[in-house]
Amino acid sequence: MLDIKFIRENPEIVKNACRVKGFKDYTDDIIVLDARVRELKTITQTKTAEKNKITKEIPTATDKATLIAKSKTIGDEIASDMAELADKEVQLNDLLHRVPQIPHRDVPVGPDDKSNIEVKRVGTPKKTDFTTLAQWDLLDMNGWWAPEKIAQICGTRTYALMGEAAELDLAIQTFVIQKLIAKGFNFVQCPAMTKPQSVFDAGHFMGSDLSVMNNDVFMLTDTDRCLAGTAEIVLNSMHSDEILPESALPIKYAGHSECFRKEAGAAGRDTRGLVRFHEFHKVEQYVYCKPEQSDEMHELLLNNLCEVMEDLELPYRVIANSTGDMGFNKVKMHDVEAWVPSENMYRELGSCSSIGDFQARRTNTRYRENGTNEVKFCATLNNTGIALPRAIVPVIENHQNADGSVNIPKKLQPLMGGRKTIGGKR
RNA sequence: GGACAGAUGGCAGAGUGGUUGAAUGCGACGGUCUUGAAAACCGUUGAGGUCGCAAGGCCUUCGGGGGUUCGAAUCCCUCUCUGUCCGCCA
């Protein structure tokens, strides 16, 4: 959602954003509707003022009946104007919810991921004198999962880590959480079960109809709840309807939650291995800041994830996503991808996004500026801290030994009881 | 799951149909006083919208939505949330 005033004054910028992001352009309709809405507001407000004036005179008037009749007549007029106003406002509101966020000037312009730009590459894939195994072979031989059994019990796109791999998962989570806490992030264990409104307010969906989420979000039958796809959902609403003091910003959260996704658009993709599930878990970085701090915070969040990659001793690269490859609600986005030997390519492990004031408008999260005392919308950003079990994939593949054992990255060793390797032939 | 109670401005807390955007207290901010501070005193202090070059006017808002009425913080319906007791339970 953008400021209607901004759209009114900068239609060309908005139109351009729709074009480069690949969304339908409703700008002209919005401007027409907006003009009519304001016209109707002016009319109804003037009449309401007139009516209020009469109403106030009634208690002390001698001829009450005349005034009451007059007030009634105006009331009827207002009611008919209000009906049109309400209708037009609903229409306008829906269209406003379909306007994408304006991309940052630095974002590469292009229709899809082919226009993405690699901005950084760190580390080199390790050369081995043995044939490296794919994640599933390592998991199989070490007894670290039981995919067929779990699929039978729980259905497709579920998993269970077992033994040392499960320990590793927990160690990685703990490591990242502790790292973020040390950097001043407030650690929050987030519920995954939430209300649809909170999902909508995170701004991942267009329009004003909450049902648009049905394709992507698990709804819980016979309840008013759904399952969040990320801790971002809850963190995004943590300060809704608040006016924060400027001194409180930036606010940094490290959220951890189970994440539930339908993955409806990914049928047949990544069906093997630990990459794509209906339920996984994730440490999420989330920041509220002043708009002018946003770029700096973006770098900070991105850098944190890069550090995690280095702590996990993974070769990785950073991608600047193009206008057509980033979401509806995003200003700027970078993907961090880790090297996966079995696929001979980099695979996405995390995604850093600047949202501008888009989410803050939906949640009505504002701050009061020092000096001017002006109330402004916050900017929000989010980035993956670490996503699991996906992160297990590059860790076990890049650190495998000839016998199928896996070396534990040094920084994780204390969280793994001091062990340097796990698994391998006994 | 059952039975009650409640939701008012930054906070506390009046107000049960008519100049109430809302008493009072606290807090915050500005000022007077003071060498400085405290105290005391005086004043200011929600947000959103709309019209206007501006000054300023007007509209909305007492948890959300709907209704009754000329008029609603006050009456009715409904939803959400909070509290208390019982039941159940990691």
Coordinates of C-alpha atoms in Angstrom, one line a residue, chain A residues 24-421:
Chain A
K24 CA -1.3 -4.7 -13.5
D25 CA -1.5 -0.9 -13.5
Y26 CA -4.5 0.5 -11.8
T27 CA -3.2 4.0 -11.4
D28 CA -5.7 5.7 -13.7
D29 CA -8.6 4.0 -12.0
I30 CA -7.3 5.0 -8.6
I31 CA -6.9 8.6 -9.5
V32 CA -10.5 8.8 -10.8
L33 CA -11.9 7.0 -7.8
D34 CA -9.8 9.1 -5.4
A35 CA -11.2 12.3 -6.9
R36 CA -14.8 11.1 -6.5
V37 CA -14.1 9.9 -3.0
R38 CA -12.8 13.3 -2.0
E39 CA -15.6 15.1 -3.7
L40 CA -18.1 13.0 -1.8
K41 CA -16.3 13.5 1.5
T42 CA -16.4 17.2 1.0
I43 CA -20.2 17.1 0.3
T44 CA -21.0 14.8 3.2
Q45 CA -18.8 16.7 5.6
T46 CA -20.4 20.0 4.8
K47 CA -23.8 18.5 5.2
T48 CA -22.8 16.8 8.5
A49 CA -21.5 20.1 9.8
E50 CA -24.8 21.7 9.0
K51 CA -26.8 18.9 10.6
N52 CA -24.5 19.0 13.7
K53 CA -25.2 22.7 14.1
I54 CA -29.0 22.1 14.0
T55 CA -28.8 19.2 16.4
K56 CA -27.0 21.3 18.9
E57 CA -29.7 23.9 18.8
I58 CA -32.5 21.4 19.5
P59 CA -32.1 21.1 23.3
T60 CA -32.6 24.8 23.9
A61 CA -34.9 25.6 21.0
T62 CA -38.5 26.5 21.5
D63 CA -39.7 25.1 18.2
K64 CA -38.0 21.7 18.4
A65 CA -40.3 19.9 15.9
T66 CA -39.2 22.1 13.0
L67 CA -35.5 21.6 13.7
I68 CA -35.9 17.9 14.1
A69 CA -37.7 17.7 10.8
K70 CA -34.9 19.7 9.1
S71 CA -32.2 17.6 10.7
K72 CA -34.0 14.5 9.5
T73 CA -34.1 15.8 5.9
I74 CA -30.4 16.5 5.9
G75 CA -29.8 13.2 7.5
D76 CA -31.5 11.4 4.6
E77 CA -29.4 13.3 2.1
I78 CA -26.2 12.4 3.9
A79 CA -27.2 8.8 4.0
S80 CA -27.5 8.6 0.2
D81 CA -24.2 10.3 -0.4
M82 CA -22.6 8.1 2.3
A83 CA -23.8 5.0 0.5
E84 CA -22.0 6.0 -2.6
L85 CA -18.9 7.1 -0.6
A86 CA -18.7 3.8 1.2
D87 CA -19.0 1.9 -2.0
K88 CA -16.3 4.0 -3.8
E89 CA -14.0 3.8 -0.8
V90 CA -14.2 0.0 -0.8
Q91 CA -13.3 0.0 -4.5
L92 CA -10.5 2.5 -4.0
N93 CA -9.1 0.6 -1.0
D94 CA -9.0 -2.6 -2.9
L95 CA -7.1 -1.0 -5.8
L96 CA -4.7 0.6 -3.4
H97 CA -3.9 -2.8 -2.0
R98 CA -3.0 -3.9 -5.5
V99 CA -0.3 -1.2 -6.1
P100 CA 3.1 -2.6 -5.7
Q101 CA 5.8 -1.0 -3.7
I102 CA 8.2 1.2 -5.7
P103 CA 11.5 -0.5 -6.3
H104 CA 14.7 1.1 -5.0
R105 CA 16.8 3.0 -7.7
D106 CA 19.6 0.5 -7.3
V107 CA 17.5 -2.6 -8.2
P108 CA 18.3 -4.1 -11.5
V109 CA 15.4 -3.8 -13.9
G110 CA 14.1 -6.8 -15.7
P111 CA 11.2 -9.1 -16.0
D112 CA 12.4 -12.2 -14.1
D113 CA 15.3 -13.9 -12.4
K114 CA 17.4 -13.8 -15.6
S115 CA 18.0 -10.1 -14.9
N116 CA 19.3 -10.8 -11.4
I117 CA 22.9 -9.7 -10.8
E118 CA 25.5 -11.5 -8.8
V119 CA 27.1 -8.9 -6.5
K120 CA 29.4 -10.9 -4.4
R121 CA 31.0 -14.4 -4.3
V122 CA 32.9 -15.7 -1.3
G123 CA 34.8 -18.9 -0.9
T124 CA 35.5 -21.6 -3.4
P125 CA 34.0 -25.0 -3.6
K126 CA 36.3 -27.5 -2.1
K127 CA 38.0 -30.0 -4.4
T128 CA 38.0 -33.6 -3.2
D129 CA 39.8 -36.7 -4.3
F130 CA 36.7 -38.8 -3.8
T131 CA 33.3 -38.7 -5.4
T132 CA 31.1 -36.5 -3.3
L133 CA 27.7 -37.8 -2.2
A134 CA 24.5 -35.9 -2.6
Q135 CA 22.6 -34.9 0.6
W136 CA 20.2 -37.8 0.3
D137 CA 23.0 -40.4 0.1
L138 CA 24.7 -38.9 3.2
L139 CA 21.4 -38.8 5.0
D140 CA 20.6 -42.4 4.1
M141 CA 24.0 -43.9 4.9
N142 CA 24.2 -42.1 8.3
G143 CA 20.6 -42.9 9.3
W144 CA 19.9 -39.2 9.6
W145 CA 16.4 -39.3 8.2
A146 CA 13.6 -41.7 7.1
P147 CA 11.9 -40.0 4.2
E148 CA 9.6 -42.8 3.0
K149 CA 8.4 -43.6 6.5
I150 CA 7.7 -40.0 7.4
A151 CA 5.9 -39.4 4.1
Q152 CA 3.7 -42.4 4.9
I153 CA 2.9 -41.1 8.3
C154 CA 2.7 -37.3 7.7
G155 CA 2.2 -36.9 4.0
T156 CA 4.3 -35.4 1.2
R157 CA 6.7 -32.6 1.8
T158 CA 7.4 -33.5 5.4
Y159 CA 10.6 -34.6 6.9
A160 CA 12.2 -35.8 10.1
L161 CA 15.8 -35.4 10.9
M162 CA 17.3 -38.1 13.1
G163 CA 20.3 -38.6 15.3
E164 CA 23.3 -36.3 14.7
A165 CA 21.6 -34.4 11.9
A166 CA 18.8 -33.4 14.3
E167 CA 21.4 -32.3 16.8
L168 CA 23.2 -30.4 14.0
D169 CA 19.9 -28.7 13.1
L170 CA 19.4 -27.5 16.7
A171 CA 23.1 -26.4 17.0
I172 CA 22.8 -24.3 13.9
Q173 CA 19.6 -22.6 15.1
T174 CA 21.1 -22.0 18.5
F175 CA 24.3 -20.7 17.0
V176 CA 22.5 -18.1 14.8
I177 CA 20.2 -17.1 17.6
Q178 CA 23.1 -16.5 20.0
K179 CA 24.9 -14.6 17.3
L180 CA 22.0 -12.3 16.7
I181 CA 21.4 -11.7 20.4
A182 CA 25.1 -10.7 20.7
K183 CA 24.5 -8.2 17.9
G184 CA 21.7 -6.6 19.9
F185 CA 18.7 -8.4 18.4
N186 CA 15.7 -9.1 20.7
F187 CA 15.1 -12.9 20.5
V188 CA 11.4 -13.8 20.1
Q189 CA 9.9 -17.2 19.9
C190 CA 7.0 -16.6 17.5
P191 CA 3.8 -18.4 17.3
A192 CA 3.2 -20.0 13.9
M193 CA -0.6 -20.1 14.5
T194 CA -2.0 -16.6 13.8
K195 CA -4.9 -14.7 12.4
P196 CA -5.2 -14.2 8.7
Q197 CA -5.2 -10.4 9.2
S198 CA -1.6 -10.6 10.4
V199 CA -0.6 -12.5 7.3
F200 CA -2.3 -10.0 5.1
D201 CA -0.7 -7.1 7.0
A202 CA 2.7 -8.5 6.2
G203 CA 1.8 -7.4 2.6
H204 CA 2.7 -10.5 0.7
F205 CA -0.7 -10.5 -1.0
M206 CA -2.5 -8.1 -3.3
G207 CA -6.0 -6.8 -3.0
S208 CA -8.1 -6.3 0.1
D209 CA -9.7 -9.7 0.2
L210 CA -8.2 -12.0 2.7
S211 CA -9.2 -15.0 0.8
V212 CA -6.5 -14.4 -1.8
M213 CA -4.2 -16.0 0.6
N214 CA -5.8 -19.4 0.4
N215 CA -3.5 -20.7 -2.3
D216 CA -0.4 -20.1 -0.2
V217 CA -1.4 -20.2 3.4
F218 CA -2.7 -23.1 5.5
M219 CA -6.1 -22.2 7.0
L220 CA -7.2 -24.1 10.0
T221 CA -10.6 -25.5 9.4
D222 CA -13.4 -24.4 11.7
T223 CA -11.2 -21.7 13.3
D224 CA -10.3 -18.1 12.6
R225 CA -6.7 -19.1 12.5
C226 CA -4.1 -19.9 9.9
L227 CA -0.4 -21.1 10.0
A228 CA 2.2 -18.4 9.3
G229 CA 4.8 -19.1 6.7
T230 CA 7.5 -17.2 8.6
A231 CA 8.1 -15.4 11.9
E232 CA 8.1 -12.2 9.8
I233 CA 4.3 -12.3 10.0
V234 CA 4.1 -12.0 13.7
L235 CA 7.1 -9.7 14.1
N236 CA 5.6 -7.3 11.5
S237 CA 2.6 -6.8 13.8
M238 CA 4.5 -6.4 17.0
H239 CA 4.0 -2.6 17.1
S240 CA 0.8 -2.2 15.1
D241 CA -1.1 1.0 15.9
E242 CA 1.8 2.3 17.9
I243 CA 3.6 5.6 17.6
L244 CA 7.2 4.8 18.7
P245 CA 9.6 7.4 19.9
E246 CA 12.4 8.0 17.4
S247 CA 14.9 7.1 20.0
A248 CA 13.5 3.5 20.0
L249 CA 14.5 3.0 16.5
P250 CA 16.0 0.9 15.0
I251 CA 14.2 -2.1 16.7
K252 CA 15.9 -5.4 15.8
Y253 CA 14.2 -8.8 16.3
A254 CA 15.5 -12.3 15.9
G255 CA 12.4 -14.4 15.6
H256 CA 12.2 -18.1 15.5
S257 CA 9.2 -20.1 14.4
E258 CA 7.9 -23.1 12.7
C259 CA 7.0 -22.1 9.1
F260 CA 4.1 -23.5 7.2
R261 CA 3.7 -23.2 3.4
K262 CA 1.5 -24.8 0.9
E263 CA 4.1 -24.6 -1.8
A264 CA 1.2 -24.8 -4.3
G265 CA 3.2 -23.3 -7.1
A266 CA 6.2 -25.6 -6.6
A267 CA 4.6 -29.0 -7.5
G268 CA 7.2 -31.5 -8.5
R269 CA 10.1 -29.2 -7.6
D270 CA 12.7 -30.2 -5.0
T271 CA 10.8 -33.3 -4.0
R272 CA 14.0 -35.0 -2.9
G273 CA 16.2 -34.0 -0.1
L274 CA 15.9 -31.4 2.7
V275 CA 15.0 -28.3 0.6
R276 CA 11.3 -27.7 0.4
F277 CA 8.7 -28.7 2.9
H278 CA 5.2 -27.7 4.1
E279 CA 6.7 -27.3 7.6
F280 CA 10.2 -26.1 8.4
H281 CA 11.7 -23.7 10.9
K282 CA 13.6 -20.5 10.5
V283 CA 15.4 -17.8 12.4
E284 CA 14.3 -14.5 11.0
Q285 CA 15.9 -11.1 11.3
Y286 CA 13.4 -8.3 11.4
V287 CA 14.0 -4.5 11.7
Y288 CA 11.9 -1.4 12.3
C289 CA 13.7 1.8 11.5
K290 CA 13.4 5.3 10.1
P291 CA 13.1 5.4 6.3
E292 CA 16.5 7.0 6.0
Q293 CA 18.1 4.2 8.0
S294 CA 16.7 1.5 5.7
D295 CA 19.6 1.1 3.3
E296 CA 22.1 0.9 6.2
M297 CA 19.9 -1.7 7.9
H298 CA 19.6 -3.6 4.7
E299 CA 23.4 -3.9 4.5
L300 CA 23.5 -4.9 8.2
L301 CA 21.0 -7.7 7.8
L302 CA 22.6 -8.9 4.6
N303 CA 26.0 -8.9 6.2
N304 CA 24.7 -10.9 9.2
L305 CA 23.5 -13.7 6.8
C306 CA 26.8 -13.5 5.0
E307 CA 28.6 -13.9 8.3
V308 CA 26.5 -17.0 9.1
M309 CA 27.5 -18.5 5.7
E310 CA 31.2 -17.9 6.7
D311 CA 30.7 -19.3 10.2
L312 CA 29.2 -22.4 8.6
E313 CA 32.3 -22.4 6.3
L314 CA 30.1 -22.4 3.1
P315 CA 31.0 -21.0 -0.3
Y316 CA 28.3 -18.6 -1.1
R317 CA 27.2 -15.7 -3.3
V318 CA 24.9 -12.8 -3.1
I319 CA 22.4 -12.0 -5.8
A320 CA 20.6 -8.6 -6.3
N321 CA 17.1 -9.6 -7.4
S322 CA 15.6 -7.8 -10.3
T323 CA 12.4 -5.8 -10.3
G324 CA 10.5 -8.7 -11.9
D325 CA 11.9 -11.3 -9.5
M326 CA 11.1 -9.6 -6.2
G327 CA 7.8 -9.5 -4.5
F328 CA 4.9 -7.2 -4.7
N329 CA 5.8 -5.5 -1.4
K330 CA 9.5 -5.1 -1.8
V331 CA 11.8 -2.2 -2.4
K332 CA 15.0 -4.1 -2.6
M333 CA 16.0 -7.7 -2.3
H334 CA 19.1 -9.8 -2.2
D335 CA 19.3 -13.6 -2.1
V336 CA 22.1 -15.4 -0.4
E337 CA 22.9 -18.7 -2.0
A338 CA 25.2 -21.4 -0.8
W339 CA 27.2 -23.8 -2.9
V340 CA 25.6 -27.2 -3.3
P341 CA 28.2 -29.7 -4.7
S342 CA 25.7 -32.4 -5.8
E343 CA 23.9 -29.9 -7.9
N344 CA 27.0 -28.1 -9.0
M345 CA 25.3 -24.8 -8.3
Y346 CA 24.4 -22.2 -5.7
R347 CA 21.0 -22.6 -4.0
E348 CA 19.1 -20.0 -2.1
L349 CA 19.4 -20.1 1.6
G350 CA 18.1 -16.8 2.6
S351 CA 16.5 -13.6 1.3
C352 CA 17.1 -10.1 2.5
S353 CA 14.3 -7.6 1.8
S354 CA 13.7 -3.9 2.3
I355 CA 10.0 -3.2 2.5
G356 CA 10.0 0.6 2.9
D357 CA 6.9 1.8 4.7
F358 CA 4.6 -0.8 2.9
Q359 CA 4.1 -3.1 5.9
A360 CA 4.1 -0.3 8.4
R361 CA 1.2 1.3 6.6
R362 CA -0.8 -1.9 6.8
T363 CA 0.0 -2.3 10.5
N364 CA -0.1 1.4 11.2
T365 CA 3.3 1.4 12.8
R366 CA 4.7 4.9 13.1
Y367 CA 7.3 6.9 15.0
R368 CA 7.4 10.5 16.2
E369 CA 10.3 12.4 14.8
N370 CA 12.4 14.4 17.2
G371 CA 12.3 18.1 16.8
T372 CA 9.5 18.3 14.2
N373 CA 7.3 16.1 16.3
E374 CA 6.0 14.8 13.0
V375 CA 4.4 11.3 12.9
K376 CA 5.9 9.1 10.2
F377 CA 5.6 5.5 9.1
C378 CA 8.5 3.2 10.0
A379 CA 10.4 1.3 7.4
T380 CA 10.7 -2.4 7.9
L381 CA 13.2 -5.0 6.7
N382 CA 13.6 -8.7 7.0
N383 CA 16.2 -11.3 6.3
T384 CA 16.6 -14.9 6.9
G385 CA 18.9 -15.7 9.9
I386 CA 19.0 -19.3 9.0
A387 CA 16.4 -21.6 7.4
L388 CA 16.3 -25.2 8.5
P389 CA 16.5 -28.0 7.5
R390 CA 17.5 -26.4 4.1
A391 CA 20.8 -25.1 5.6
I392 CA 21.7 -28.7 6.5
V393 CA 22.1 -29.5 2.8
P394 CA 25.2 -27.4 2.0
V395 CA 26.6 -28.0 5.4
I396 CA 26.7 -31.8 5.0
E397 CA 27.6 -31.8 1.3
N398 CA 30.4 -29.3 1.5
H399 CA 31.9 -30.7 4.7
Q400 CA 31.7 -34.4 3.8
N401 CA 34.6 -36.8 4.0
A402 CA 35.3 -39.9 1.9
D403 CA 33.8 -42.2 4.5
G404 CA 30.5 -40.3 4.5
S405 CA 31.3 -38.5 7.8
V406 CA 30.8 -34.8 8.0
N407 CA 33.1 -32.2 9.6
I408 CA 31.4 -29.8 11.9
P409 CA 32.3 -26.2 11.2
K410 CA 34.5 -24.9 14.0
K411 CA 32.0 -22.4 15.4
L412 CA 29.4 -25.1 15.8
Q413 CA 31.6 -27.6 17.6
P414 CA 30.9 -26.2 21.1
L415 CA 27.2 -26.7 20.4
M416 CA 27.8 -30.2 19.3
G417 CA 29.5 -31.3 22.5
G418 CA 32.9 -30.6 21.1
R419 CA 32.7 -33.2 18.3
K420 CA 34.6 -32.4 15.2
T421 CA 32.9 -34.9 12.9

